[in-house]
XYZ file of N, CA, C and O in Angstrom:
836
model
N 39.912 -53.656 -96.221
C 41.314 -53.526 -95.877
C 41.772 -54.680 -95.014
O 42.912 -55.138 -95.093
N 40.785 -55.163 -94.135
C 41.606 -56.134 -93.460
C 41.913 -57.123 -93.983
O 42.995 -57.652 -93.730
N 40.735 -57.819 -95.163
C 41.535 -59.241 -95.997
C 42.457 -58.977 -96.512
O 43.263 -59.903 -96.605
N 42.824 -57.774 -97.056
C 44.248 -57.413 -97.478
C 45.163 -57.693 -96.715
O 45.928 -58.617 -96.989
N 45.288 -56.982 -95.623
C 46.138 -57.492 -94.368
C 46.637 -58.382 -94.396
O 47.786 -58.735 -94.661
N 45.078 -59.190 -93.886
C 45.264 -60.826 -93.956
C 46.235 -61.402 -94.961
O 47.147 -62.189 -94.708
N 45.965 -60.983 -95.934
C 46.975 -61.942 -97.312
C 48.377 -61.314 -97.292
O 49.177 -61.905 -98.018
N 48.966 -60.010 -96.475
C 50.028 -59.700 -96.670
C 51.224 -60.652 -96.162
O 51.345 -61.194 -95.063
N 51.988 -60.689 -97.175
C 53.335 -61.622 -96.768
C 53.352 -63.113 -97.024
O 54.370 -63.795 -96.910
N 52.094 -63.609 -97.395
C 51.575 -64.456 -97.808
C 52.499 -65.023 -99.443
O 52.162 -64.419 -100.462
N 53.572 -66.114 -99.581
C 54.183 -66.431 -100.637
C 52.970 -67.072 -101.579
O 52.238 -68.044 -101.393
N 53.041 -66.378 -102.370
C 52.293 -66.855 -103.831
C 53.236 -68.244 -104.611
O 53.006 -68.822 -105.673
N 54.172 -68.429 -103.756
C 54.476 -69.872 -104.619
C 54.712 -70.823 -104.113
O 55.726 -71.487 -104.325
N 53.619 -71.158 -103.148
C 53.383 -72.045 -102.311
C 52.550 -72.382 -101.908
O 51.822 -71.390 -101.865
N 51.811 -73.544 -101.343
C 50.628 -73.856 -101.366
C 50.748 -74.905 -99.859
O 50.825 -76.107 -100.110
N 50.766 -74.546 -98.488
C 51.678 -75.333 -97.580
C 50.206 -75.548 -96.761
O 49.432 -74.719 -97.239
N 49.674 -76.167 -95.944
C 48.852 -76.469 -94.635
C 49.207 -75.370 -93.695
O 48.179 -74.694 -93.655
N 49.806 -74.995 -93.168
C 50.400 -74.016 -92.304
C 49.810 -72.867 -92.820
O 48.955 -72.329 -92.116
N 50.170 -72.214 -94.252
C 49.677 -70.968 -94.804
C 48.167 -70.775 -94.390
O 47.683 -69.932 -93.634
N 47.509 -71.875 -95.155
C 46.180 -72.403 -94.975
C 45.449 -71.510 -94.141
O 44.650 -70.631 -94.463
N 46.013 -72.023 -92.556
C 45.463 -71.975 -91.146
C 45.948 -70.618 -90.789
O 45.066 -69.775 -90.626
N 47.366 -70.190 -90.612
C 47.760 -68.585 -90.384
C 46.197 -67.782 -91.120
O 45.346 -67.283 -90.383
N 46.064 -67.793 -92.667
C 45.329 -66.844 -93.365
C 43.760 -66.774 -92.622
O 43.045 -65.774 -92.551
N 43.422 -68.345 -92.026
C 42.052 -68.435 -91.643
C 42.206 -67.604 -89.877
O 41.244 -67.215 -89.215
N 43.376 -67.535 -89.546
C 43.593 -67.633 -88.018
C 43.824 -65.897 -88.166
O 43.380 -65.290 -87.192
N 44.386 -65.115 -89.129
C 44.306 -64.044 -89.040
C 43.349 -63.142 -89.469
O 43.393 -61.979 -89.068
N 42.187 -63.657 -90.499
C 41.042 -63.154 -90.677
C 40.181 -63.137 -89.315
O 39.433 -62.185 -89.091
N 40.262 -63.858 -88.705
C 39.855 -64.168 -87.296
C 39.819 -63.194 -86.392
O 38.869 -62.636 -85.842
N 41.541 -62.988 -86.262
C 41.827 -61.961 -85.254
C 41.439 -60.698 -85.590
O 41.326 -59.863 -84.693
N 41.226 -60.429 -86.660
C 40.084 -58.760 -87.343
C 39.492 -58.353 -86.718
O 39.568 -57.287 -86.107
N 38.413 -59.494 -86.743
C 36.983 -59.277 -85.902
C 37.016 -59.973 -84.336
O 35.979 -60.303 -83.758
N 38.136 -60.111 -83.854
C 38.022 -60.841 -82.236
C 37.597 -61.879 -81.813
O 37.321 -62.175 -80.651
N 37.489 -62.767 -83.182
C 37.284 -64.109 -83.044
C 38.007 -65.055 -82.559
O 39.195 -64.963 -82.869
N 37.746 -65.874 -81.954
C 38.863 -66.829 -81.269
C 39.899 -67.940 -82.366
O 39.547 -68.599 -83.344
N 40.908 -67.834 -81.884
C 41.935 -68.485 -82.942
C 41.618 -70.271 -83.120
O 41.526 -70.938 -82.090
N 41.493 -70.830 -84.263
C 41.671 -72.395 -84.513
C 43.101 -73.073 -84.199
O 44.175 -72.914 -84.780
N 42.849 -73.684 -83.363
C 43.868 -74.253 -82.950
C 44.495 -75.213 -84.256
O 43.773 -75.269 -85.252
N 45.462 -75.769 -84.282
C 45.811 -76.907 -85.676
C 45.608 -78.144 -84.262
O 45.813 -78.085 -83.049
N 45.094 -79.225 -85.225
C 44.624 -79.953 -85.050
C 45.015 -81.545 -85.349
O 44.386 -82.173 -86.200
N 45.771 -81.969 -84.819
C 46.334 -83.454 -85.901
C 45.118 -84.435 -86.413
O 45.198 -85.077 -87.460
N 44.124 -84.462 -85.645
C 43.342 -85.473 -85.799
C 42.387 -84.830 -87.277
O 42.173 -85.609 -88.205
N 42.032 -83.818 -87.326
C 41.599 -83.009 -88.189
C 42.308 -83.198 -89.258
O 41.860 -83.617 -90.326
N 43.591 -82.863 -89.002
C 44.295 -82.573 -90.366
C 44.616 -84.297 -91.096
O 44.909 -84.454 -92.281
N 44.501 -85.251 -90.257
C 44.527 -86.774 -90.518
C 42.940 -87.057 -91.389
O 42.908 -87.804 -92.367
N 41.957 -86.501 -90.981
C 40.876 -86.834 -91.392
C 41.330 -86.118 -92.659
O 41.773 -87.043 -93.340
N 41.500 -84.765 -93.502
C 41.567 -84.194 -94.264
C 42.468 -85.068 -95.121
O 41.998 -85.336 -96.227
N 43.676 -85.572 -94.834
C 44.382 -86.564 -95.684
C 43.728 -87.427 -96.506
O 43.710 -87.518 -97.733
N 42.991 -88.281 -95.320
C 42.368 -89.380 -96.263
C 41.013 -88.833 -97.083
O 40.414 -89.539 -97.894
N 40.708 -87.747 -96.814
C 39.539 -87.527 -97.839
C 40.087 -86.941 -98.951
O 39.280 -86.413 -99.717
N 41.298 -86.895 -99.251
C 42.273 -85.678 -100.151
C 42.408 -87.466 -100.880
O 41.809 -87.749 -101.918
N 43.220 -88.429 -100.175
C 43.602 -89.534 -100.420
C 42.457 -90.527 -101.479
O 42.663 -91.138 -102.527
N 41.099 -90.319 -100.560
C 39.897 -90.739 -100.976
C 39.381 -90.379 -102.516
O 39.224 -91.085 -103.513
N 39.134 -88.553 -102.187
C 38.996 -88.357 -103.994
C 40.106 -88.663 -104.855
O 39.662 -88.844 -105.989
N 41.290 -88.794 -104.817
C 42.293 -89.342 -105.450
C 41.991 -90.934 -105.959
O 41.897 -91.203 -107.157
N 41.888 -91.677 -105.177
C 41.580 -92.923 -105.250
C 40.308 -93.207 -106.085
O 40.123 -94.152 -106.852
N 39.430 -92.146 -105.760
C 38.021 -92.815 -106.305
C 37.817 -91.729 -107.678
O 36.674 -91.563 -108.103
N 38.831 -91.107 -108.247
C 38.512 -89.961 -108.982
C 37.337 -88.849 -108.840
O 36.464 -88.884 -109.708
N 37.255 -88.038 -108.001
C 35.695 -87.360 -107.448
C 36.561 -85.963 -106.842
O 37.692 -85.939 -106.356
N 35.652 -84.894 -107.049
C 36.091 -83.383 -106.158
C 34.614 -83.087 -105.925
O 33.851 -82.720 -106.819
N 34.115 -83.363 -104.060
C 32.925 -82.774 -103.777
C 32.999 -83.752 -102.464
O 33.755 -84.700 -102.252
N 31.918 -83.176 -101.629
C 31.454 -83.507 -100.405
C 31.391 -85.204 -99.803
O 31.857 -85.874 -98.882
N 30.256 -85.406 -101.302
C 29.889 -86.877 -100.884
C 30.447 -87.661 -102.097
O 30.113 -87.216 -103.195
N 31.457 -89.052 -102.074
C 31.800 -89.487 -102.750
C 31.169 -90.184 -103.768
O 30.017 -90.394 -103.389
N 31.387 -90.735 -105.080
C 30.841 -91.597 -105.684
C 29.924 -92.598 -104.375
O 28.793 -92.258 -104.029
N 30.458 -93.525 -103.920
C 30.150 -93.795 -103.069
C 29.193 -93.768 -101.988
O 29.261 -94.694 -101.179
N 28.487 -93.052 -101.857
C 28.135 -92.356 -101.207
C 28.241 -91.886 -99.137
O 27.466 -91.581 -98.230
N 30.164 -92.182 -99.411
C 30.439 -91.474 -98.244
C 30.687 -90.212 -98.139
O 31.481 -89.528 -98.785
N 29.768 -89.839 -97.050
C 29.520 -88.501 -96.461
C 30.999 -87.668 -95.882
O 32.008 -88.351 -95.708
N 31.027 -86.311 -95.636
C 32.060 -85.624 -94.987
C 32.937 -86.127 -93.944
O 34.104 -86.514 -93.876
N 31.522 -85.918 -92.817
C 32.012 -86.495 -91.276
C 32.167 -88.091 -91.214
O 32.287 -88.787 -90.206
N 32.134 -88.482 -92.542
C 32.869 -90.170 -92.427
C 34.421 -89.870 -91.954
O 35.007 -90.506 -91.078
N 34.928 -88.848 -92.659
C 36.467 -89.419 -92.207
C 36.837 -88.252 -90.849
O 37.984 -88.371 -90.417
N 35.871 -87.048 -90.098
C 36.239 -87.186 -88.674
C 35.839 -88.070 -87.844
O 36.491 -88.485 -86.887
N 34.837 -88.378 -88.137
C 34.638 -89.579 -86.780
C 35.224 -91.138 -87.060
O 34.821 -91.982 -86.259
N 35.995 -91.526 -87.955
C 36.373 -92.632 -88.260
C 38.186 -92.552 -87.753
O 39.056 -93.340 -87.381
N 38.031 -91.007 -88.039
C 39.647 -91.251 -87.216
C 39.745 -90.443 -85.724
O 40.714 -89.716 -85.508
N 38.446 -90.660 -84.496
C 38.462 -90.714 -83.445
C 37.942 -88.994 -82.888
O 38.030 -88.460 -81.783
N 37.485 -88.578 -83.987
C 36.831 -87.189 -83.486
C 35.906 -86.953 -83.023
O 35.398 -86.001 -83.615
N 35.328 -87.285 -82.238
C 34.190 -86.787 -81.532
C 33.382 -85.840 -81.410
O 33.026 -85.455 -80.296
N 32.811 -85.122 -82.899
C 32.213 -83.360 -83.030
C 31.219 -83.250 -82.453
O 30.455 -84.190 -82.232
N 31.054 -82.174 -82.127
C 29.474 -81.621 -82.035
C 29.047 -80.235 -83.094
O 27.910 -80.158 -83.560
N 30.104 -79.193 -83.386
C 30.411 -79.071 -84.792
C 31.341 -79.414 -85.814
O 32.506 -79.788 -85.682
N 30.702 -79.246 -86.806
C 31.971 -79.897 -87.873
C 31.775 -79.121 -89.174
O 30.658 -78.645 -89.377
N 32.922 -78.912 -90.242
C 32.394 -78.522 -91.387
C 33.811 -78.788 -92.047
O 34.898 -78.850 -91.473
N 33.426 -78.981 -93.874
C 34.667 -78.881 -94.845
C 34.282 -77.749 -95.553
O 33.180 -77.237 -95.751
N 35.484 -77.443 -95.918
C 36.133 -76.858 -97.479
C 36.756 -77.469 -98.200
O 37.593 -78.318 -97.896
N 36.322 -77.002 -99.652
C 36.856 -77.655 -100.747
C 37.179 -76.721 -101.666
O 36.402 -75.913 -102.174
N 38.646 -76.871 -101.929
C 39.150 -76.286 -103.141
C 40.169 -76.797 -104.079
O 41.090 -77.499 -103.661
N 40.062 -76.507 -105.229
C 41.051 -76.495 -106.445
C 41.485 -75.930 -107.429
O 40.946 -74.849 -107.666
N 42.424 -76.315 -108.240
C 43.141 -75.548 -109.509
C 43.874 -74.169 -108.817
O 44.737 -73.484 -109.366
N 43.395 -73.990 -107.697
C 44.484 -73.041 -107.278
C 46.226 -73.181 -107.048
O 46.575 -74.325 -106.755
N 47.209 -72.276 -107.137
C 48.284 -72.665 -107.727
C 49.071 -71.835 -105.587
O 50.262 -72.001 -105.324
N 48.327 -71.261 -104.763
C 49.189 -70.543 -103.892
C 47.804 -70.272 -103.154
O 46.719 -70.268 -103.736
N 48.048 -69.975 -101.350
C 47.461 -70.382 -100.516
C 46.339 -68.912 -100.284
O 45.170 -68.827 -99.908
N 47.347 -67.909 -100.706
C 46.518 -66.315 -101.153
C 45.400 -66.080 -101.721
O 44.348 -65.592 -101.308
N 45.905 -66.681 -103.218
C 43.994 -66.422 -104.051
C 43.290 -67.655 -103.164
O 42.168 -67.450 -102.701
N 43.770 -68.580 -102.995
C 42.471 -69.675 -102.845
C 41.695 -68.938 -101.834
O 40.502 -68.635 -101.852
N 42.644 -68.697 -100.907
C 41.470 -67.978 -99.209
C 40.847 -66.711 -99.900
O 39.640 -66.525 -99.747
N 41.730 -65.650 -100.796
C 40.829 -64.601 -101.110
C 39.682 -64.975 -101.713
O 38.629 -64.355 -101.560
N 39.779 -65.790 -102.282
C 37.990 -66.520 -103.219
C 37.392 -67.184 -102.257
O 36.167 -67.199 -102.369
N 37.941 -67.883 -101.114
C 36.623 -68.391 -100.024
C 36.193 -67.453 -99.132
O 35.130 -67.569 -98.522
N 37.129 -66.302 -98.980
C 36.720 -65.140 -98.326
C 35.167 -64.372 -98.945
O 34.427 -63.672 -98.255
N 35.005 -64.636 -100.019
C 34.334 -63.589 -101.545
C 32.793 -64.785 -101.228
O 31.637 -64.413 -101.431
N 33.085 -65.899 -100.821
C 31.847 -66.730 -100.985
C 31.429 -66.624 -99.481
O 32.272 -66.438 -98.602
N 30.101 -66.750 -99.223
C 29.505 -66.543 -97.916
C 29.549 -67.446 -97.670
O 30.091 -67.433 -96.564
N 29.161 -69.248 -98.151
C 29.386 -70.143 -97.618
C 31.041 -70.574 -96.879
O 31.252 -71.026 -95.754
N 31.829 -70.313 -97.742
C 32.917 -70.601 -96.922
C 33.200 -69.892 -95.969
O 33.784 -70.341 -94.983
N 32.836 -68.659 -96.090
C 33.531 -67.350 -95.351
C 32.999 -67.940 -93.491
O 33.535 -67.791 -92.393
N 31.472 -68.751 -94.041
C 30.775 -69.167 -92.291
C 31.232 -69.753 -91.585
O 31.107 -69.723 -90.361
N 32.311 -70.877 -92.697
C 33.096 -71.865 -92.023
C 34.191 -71.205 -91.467
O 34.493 -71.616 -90.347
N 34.877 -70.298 -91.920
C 36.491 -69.665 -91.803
C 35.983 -68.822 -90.448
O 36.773 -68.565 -89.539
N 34.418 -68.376 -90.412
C 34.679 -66.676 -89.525
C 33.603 -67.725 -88.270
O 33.200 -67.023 -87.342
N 33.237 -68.948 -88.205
C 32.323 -69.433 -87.344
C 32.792 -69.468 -85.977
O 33.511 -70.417 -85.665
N 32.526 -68.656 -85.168
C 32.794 -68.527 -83.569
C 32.670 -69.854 -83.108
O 33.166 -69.878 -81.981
N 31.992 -71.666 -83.619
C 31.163 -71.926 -83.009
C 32.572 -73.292 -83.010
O 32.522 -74.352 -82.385
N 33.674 -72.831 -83.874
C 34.750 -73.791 -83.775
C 35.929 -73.678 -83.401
O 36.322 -72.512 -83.437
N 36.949 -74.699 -82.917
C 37.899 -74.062 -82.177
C 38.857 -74.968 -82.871
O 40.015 -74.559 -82.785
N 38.716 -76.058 -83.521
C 40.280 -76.489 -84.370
C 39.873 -76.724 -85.420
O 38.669 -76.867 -85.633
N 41.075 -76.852 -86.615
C 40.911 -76.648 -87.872
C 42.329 -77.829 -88.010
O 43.232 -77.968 -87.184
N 42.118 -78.697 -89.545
C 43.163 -79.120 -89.772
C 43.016 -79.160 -91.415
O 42.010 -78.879 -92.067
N 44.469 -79.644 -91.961
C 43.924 -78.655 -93.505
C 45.226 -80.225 -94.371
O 46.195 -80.787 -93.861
N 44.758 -80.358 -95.387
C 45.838 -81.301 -96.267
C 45.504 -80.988 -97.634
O 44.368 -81.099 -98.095
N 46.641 -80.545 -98.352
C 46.952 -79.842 -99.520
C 47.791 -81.053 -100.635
O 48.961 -81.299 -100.342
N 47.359 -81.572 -101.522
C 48.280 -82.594 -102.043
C 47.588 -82.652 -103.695
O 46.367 -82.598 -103.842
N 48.348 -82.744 -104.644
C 48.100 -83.292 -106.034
C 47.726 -84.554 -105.840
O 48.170 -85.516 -105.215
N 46.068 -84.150 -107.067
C 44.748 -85.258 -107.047
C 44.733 -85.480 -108.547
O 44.615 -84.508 -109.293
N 44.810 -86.309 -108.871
C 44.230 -86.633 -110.198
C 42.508 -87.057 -110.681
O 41.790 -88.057 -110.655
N 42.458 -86.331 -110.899
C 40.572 -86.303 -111.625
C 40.385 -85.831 -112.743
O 40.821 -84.744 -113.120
N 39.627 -86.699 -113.476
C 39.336 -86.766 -114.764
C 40.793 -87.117 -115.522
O 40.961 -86.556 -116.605
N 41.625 -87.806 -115.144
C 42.989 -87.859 -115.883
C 43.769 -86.498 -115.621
O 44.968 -86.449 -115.897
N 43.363 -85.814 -115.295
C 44.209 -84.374 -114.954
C 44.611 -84.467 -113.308
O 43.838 -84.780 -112.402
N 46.322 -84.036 -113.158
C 46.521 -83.717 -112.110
C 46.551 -82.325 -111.551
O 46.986 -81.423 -112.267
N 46.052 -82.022 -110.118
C 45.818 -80.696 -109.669
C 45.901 -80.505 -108.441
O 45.838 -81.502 -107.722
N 46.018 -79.583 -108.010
C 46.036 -79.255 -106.347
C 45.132 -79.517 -105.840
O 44.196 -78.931 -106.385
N 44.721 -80.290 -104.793
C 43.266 -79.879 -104.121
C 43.791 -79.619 -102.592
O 44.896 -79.938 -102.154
N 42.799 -79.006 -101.931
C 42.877 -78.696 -100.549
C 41.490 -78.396 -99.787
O 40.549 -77.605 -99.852
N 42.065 -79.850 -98.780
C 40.655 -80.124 -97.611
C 40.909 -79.138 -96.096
O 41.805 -79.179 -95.253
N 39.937 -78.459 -96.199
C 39.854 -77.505 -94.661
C 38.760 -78.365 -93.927
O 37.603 -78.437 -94.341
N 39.199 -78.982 -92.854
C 38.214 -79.134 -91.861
C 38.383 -78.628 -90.653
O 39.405 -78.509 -89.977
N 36.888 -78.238 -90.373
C 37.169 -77.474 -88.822
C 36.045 -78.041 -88.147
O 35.247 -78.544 -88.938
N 35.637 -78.147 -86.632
C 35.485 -79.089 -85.647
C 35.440 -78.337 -84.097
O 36.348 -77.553 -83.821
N 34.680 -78.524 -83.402
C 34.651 -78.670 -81.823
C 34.302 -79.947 -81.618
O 33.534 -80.524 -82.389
N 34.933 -80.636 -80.349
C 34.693 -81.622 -79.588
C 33.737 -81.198 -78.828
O 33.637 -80.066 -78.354
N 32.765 -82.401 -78.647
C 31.647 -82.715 -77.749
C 32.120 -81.884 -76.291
O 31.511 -80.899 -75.873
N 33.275 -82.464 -75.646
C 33.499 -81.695 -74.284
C 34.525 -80.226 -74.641
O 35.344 -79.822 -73.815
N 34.349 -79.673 -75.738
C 34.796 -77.920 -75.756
C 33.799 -77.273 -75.986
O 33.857 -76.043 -75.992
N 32.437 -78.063 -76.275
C 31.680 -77.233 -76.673
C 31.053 -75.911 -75.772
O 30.661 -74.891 -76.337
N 31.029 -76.039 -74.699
C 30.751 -74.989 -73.515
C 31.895 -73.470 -73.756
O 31.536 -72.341 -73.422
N 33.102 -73.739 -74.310
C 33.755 -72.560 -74.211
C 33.924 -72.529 -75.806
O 35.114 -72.579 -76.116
N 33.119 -72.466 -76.813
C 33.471 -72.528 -78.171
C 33.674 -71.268 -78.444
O 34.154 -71.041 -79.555
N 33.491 -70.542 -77.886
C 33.430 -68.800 -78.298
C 32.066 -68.031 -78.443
O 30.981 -68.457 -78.047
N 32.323 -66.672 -79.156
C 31.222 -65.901 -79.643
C 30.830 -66.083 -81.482
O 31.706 -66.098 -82.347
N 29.314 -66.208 -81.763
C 29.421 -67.103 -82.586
C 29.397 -66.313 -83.893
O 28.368 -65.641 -83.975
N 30.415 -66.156 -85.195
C 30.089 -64.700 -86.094
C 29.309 -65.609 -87.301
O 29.969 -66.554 -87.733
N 28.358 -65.462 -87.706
C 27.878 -65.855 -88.942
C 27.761 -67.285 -88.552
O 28.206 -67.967 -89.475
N 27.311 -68.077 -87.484
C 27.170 -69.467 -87.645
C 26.025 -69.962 -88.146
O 25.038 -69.228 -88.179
N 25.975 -70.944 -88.498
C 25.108 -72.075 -88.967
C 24.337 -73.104 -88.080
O 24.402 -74.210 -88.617
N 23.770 -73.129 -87.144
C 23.641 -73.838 -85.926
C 21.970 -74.375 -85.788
O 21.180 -73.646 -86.388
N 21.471 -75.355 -85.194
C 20.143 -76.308 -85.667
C 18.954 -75.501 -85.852
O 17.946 -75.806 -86.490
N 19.230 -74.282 -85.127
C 17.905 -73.597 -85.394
C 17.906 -72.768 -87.091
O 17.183 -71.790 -87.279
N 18.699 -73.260 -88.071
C 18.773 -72.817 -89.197
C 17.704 -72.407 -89.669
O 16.818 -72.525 -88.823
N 17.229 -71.846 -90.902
C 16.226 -71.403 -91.657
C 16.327 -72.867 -92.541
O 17.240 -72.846 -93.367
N 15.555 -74.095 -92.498
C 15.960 -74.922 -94.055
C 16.204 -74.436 -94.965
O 17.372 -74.488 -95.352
N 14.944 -73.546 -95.937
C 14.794 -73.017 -96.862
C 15.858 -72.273 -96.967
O 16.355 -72.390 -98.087
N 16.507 -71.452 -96.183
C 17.699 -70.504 -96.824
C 18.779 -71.241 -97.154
O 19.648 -70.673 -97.816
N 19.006 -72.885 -96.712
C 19.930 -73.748 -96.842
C 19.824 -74.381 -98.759
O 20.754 -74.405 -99.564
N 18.634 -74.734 -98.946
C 18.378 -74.903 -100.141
C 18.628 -73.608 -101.277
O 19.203 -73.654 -102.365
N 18.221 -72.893 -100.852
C 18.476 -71.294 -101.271
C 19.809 -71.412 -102.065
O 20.093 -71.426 -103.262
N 20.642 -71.505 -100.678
C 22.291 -71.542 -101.228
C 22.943 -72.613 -102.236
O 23.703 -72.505 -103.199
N 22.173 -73.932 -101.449
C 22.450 -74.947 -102.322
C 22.936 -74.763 -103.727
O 22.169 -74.106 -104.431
N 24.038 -75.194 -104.299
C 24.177 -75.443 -105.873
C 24.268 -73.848 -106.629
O 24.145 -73.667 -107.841
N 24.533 -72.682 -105.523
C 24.569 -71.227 -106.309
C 25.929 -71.287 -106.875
O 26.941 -71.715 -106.320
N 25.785 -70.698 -108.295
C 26.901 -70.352 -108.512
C 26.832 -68.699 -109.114
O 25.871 -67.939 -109.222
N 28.473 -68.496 -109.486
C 28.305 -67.056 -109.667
C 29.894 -67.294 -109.812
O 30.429 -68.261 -109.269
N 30.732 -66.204 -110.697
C 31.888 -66.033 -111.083
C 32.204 -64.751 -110.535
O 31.604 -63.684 -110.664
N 33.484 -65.095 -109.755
C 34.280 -64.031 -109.104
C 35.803 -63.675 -109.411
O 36.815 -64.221 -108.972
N 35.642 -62.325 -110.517
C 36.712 -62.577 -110.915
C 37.497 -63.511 -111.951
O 37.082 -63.789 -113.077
N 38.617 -63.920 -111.426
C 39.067 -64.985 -112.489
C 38.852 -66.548 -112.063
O 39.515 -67.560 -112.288
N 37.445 -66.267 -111.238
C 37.694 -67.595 -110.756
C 36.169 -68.296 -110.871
O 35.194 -67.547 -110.925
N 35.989 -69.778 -110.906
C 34.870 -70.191 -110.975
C 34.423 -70.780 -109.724
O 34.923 -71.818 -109.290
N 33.255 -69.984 -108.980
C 32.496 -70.754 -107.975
C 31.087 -71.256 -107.972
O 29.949 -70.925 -108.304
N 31.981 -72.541 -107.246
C 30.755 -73.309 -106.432
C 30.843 -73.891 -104.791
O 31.669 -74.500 -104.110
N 29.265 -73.228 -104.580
C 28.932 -73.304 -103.287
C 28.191 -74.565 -102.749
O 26.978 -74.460 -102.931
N 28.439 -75.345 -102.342
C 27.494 -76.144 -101.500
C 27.376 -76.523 -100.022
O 28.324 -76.733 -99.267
N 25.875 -76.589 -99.674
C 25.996 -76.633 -97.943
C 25.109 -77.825 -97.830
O 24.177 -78.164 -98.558
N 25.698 -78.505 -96.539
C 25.126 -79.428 -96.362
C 24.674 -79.357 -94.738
O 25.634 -78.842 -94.164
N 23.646 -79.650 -93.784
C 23.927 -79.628 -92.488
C 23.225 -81.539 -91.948
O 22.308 -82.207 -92.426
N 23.964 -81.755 -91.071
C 23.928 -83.127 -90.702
C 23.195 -83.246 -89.242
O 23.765 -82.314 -88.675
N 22.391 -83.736 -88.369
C 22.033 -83.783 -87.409
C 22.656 -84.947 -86.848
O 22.203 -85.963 -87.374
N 23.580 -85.192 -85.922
C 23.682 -86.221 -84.935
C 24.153 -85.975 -83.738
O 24.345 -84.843 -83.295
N 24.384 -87.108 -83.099
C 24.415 -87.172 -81.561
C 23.662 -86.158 -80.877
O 22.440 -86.255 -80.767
N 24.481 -84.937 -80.290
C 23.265 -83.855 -79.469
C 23.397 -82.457 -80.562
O 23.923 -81.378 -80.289
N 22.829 -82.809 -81.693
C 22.808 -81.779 -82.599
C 23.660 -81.213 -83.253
O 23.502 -80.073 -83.691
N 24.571 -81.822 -83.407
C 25.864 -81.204 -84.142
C 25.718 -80.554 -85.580
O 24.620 -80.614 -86.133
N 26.525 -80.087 -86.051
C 26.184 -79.313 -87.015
C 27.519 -79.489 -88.459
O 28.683 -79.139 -88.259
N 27.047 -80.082 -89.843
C 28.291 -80.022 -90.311
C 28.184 -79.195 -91.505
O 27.165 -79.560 -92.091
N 28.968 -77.901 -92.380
C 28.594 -77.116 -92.989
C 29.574 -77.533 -94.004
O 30.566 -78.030 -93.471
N 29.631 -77.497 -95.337
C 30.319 -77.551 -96.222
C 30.921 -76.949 -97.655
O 30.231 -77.351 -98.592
N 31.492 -76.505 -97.874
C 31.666 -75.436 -99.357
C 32.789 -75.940 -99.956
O 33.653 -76.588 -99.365
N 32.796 -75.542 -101.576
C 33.600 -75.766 -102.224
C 33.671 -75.082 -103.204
O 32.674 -74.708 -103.822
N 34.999 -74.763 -103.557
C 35.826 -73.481 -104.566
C 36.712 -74.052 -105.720
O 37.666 -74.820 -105.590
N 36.292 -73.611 -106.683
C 37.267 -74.302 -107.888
C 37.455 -73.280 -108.349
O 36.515 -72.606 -108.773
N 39.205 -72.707 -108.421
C 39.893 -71.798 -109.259
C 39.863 -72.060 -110.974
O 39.755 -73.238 -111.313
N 39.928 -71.319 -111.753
C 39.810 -71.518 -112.930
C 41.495 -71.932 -113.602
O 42.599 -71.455 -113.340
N 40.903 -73.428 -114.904
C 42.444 -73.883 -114.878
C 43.149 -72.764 -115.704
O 42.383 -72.452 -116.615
N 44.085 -72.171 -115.746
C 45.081 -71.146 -116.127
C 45.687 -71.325 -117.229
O 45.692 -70.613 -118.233
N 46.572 -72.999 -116.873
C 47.562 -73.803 -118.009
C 47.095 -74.454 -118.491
O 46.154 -75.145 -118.100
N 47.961 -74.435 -120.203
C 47.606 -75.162 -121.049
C 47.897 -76.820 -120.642
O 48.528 -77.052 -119.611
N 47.420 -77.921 -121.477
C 48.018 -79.206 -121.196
C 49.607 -79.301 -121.339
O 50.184 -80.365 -121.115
């Protein structure tokens, strides 16, 4: 009942940054989790990686290229000690997409993780494979000096991980509904252990060409 909640009032014909963060910020308040602040620097990093797979034709973590996630927070002045993305597409409104990252455990760690306190989100038509589509980058983040008051932590991901359960998840898929998922996690070690988690959701395409 409460993701219901959560999605009530929620316009299905719209797909805005704002929606985004309310839906993640009120799943939150359910369970007494502390709210994600919006974030400019966050939501700047999310641009150019929205900008990035556009440019380089690619939907996933690590680019052709092989630049990594936390290339574009710490390149535009973020300083994490946690960090993590979401990735989604073909979704058409800000409702199903969160109800399907809600449904996946990997995303759900990122959305319900006590262990972060801002989130920034960029929603924009990507062209890949010659097809244009919605995509939308969630990144969420603590700074090095918030890390002392990050909260209580629900479902985090943090250095003392299990590896093996990380590989586990790796590359699962499974169909939910009308929708096609894929999960991937990645965790990164730097500076004093930071932590970066990652998932990604592809809605199934609907319309014809």
């Amino acid at each position: 009942m409460g993701a219901e909640n959560a999605l009530a009032g929620v316009s299905k014909e719209k797909m805005l940054p704002e929606q985004v963060v309310e839906l993640v910020n009120q799943e939150r308040r359910i369970l007494g989790i502390r709210e994600l602040s919006q974030d400019a620097v966050l939501a700047q990093a999310a641009k150019r990686k929205l900008e990035d797979m556009d440019k380089n034709d690619y939907f996933a973590h690590v680019s052709p290229n092989g630049v990594e996630p936390w290339h574009w927070i710490q390149t535009q002045g973020y300083n994490y000690v946690f960090a993590g993305e979401n990735l989604a597409m073909y979704f058409d409104n800000a409702s199903d997409q969160h109800k399907a990252w809600m449904k996946s455990a990997t995303h759900r760690k990122n959305i319900m993780n006590g262990q972060y306190k801002n989130i920034g989100v960029a929603v924009g038509k990507v062209e890949i494979n010659g097809k244009s589509t919605t995509v939308t980058v969630q990144m969420f983040g603590t700074r090095k000096n918030e890390r002392e008051n990050a909260g209580k932590v629900y479902g985090v991901v943090d250095s003392k991980i299990n590896e093996s359960a990380l590989l586990q998840e790796k590359n699962k898929k499974s169909f939910l509904e009308e929708m096609i998922l894929i999960t991937q996690t990645i965790v990164a070690m730097v500076a004093t252990t930071p932590v970066f988690v990652t998932g990604i959701i592809i809605g199934r395409r609907m319309r014809k060409k």
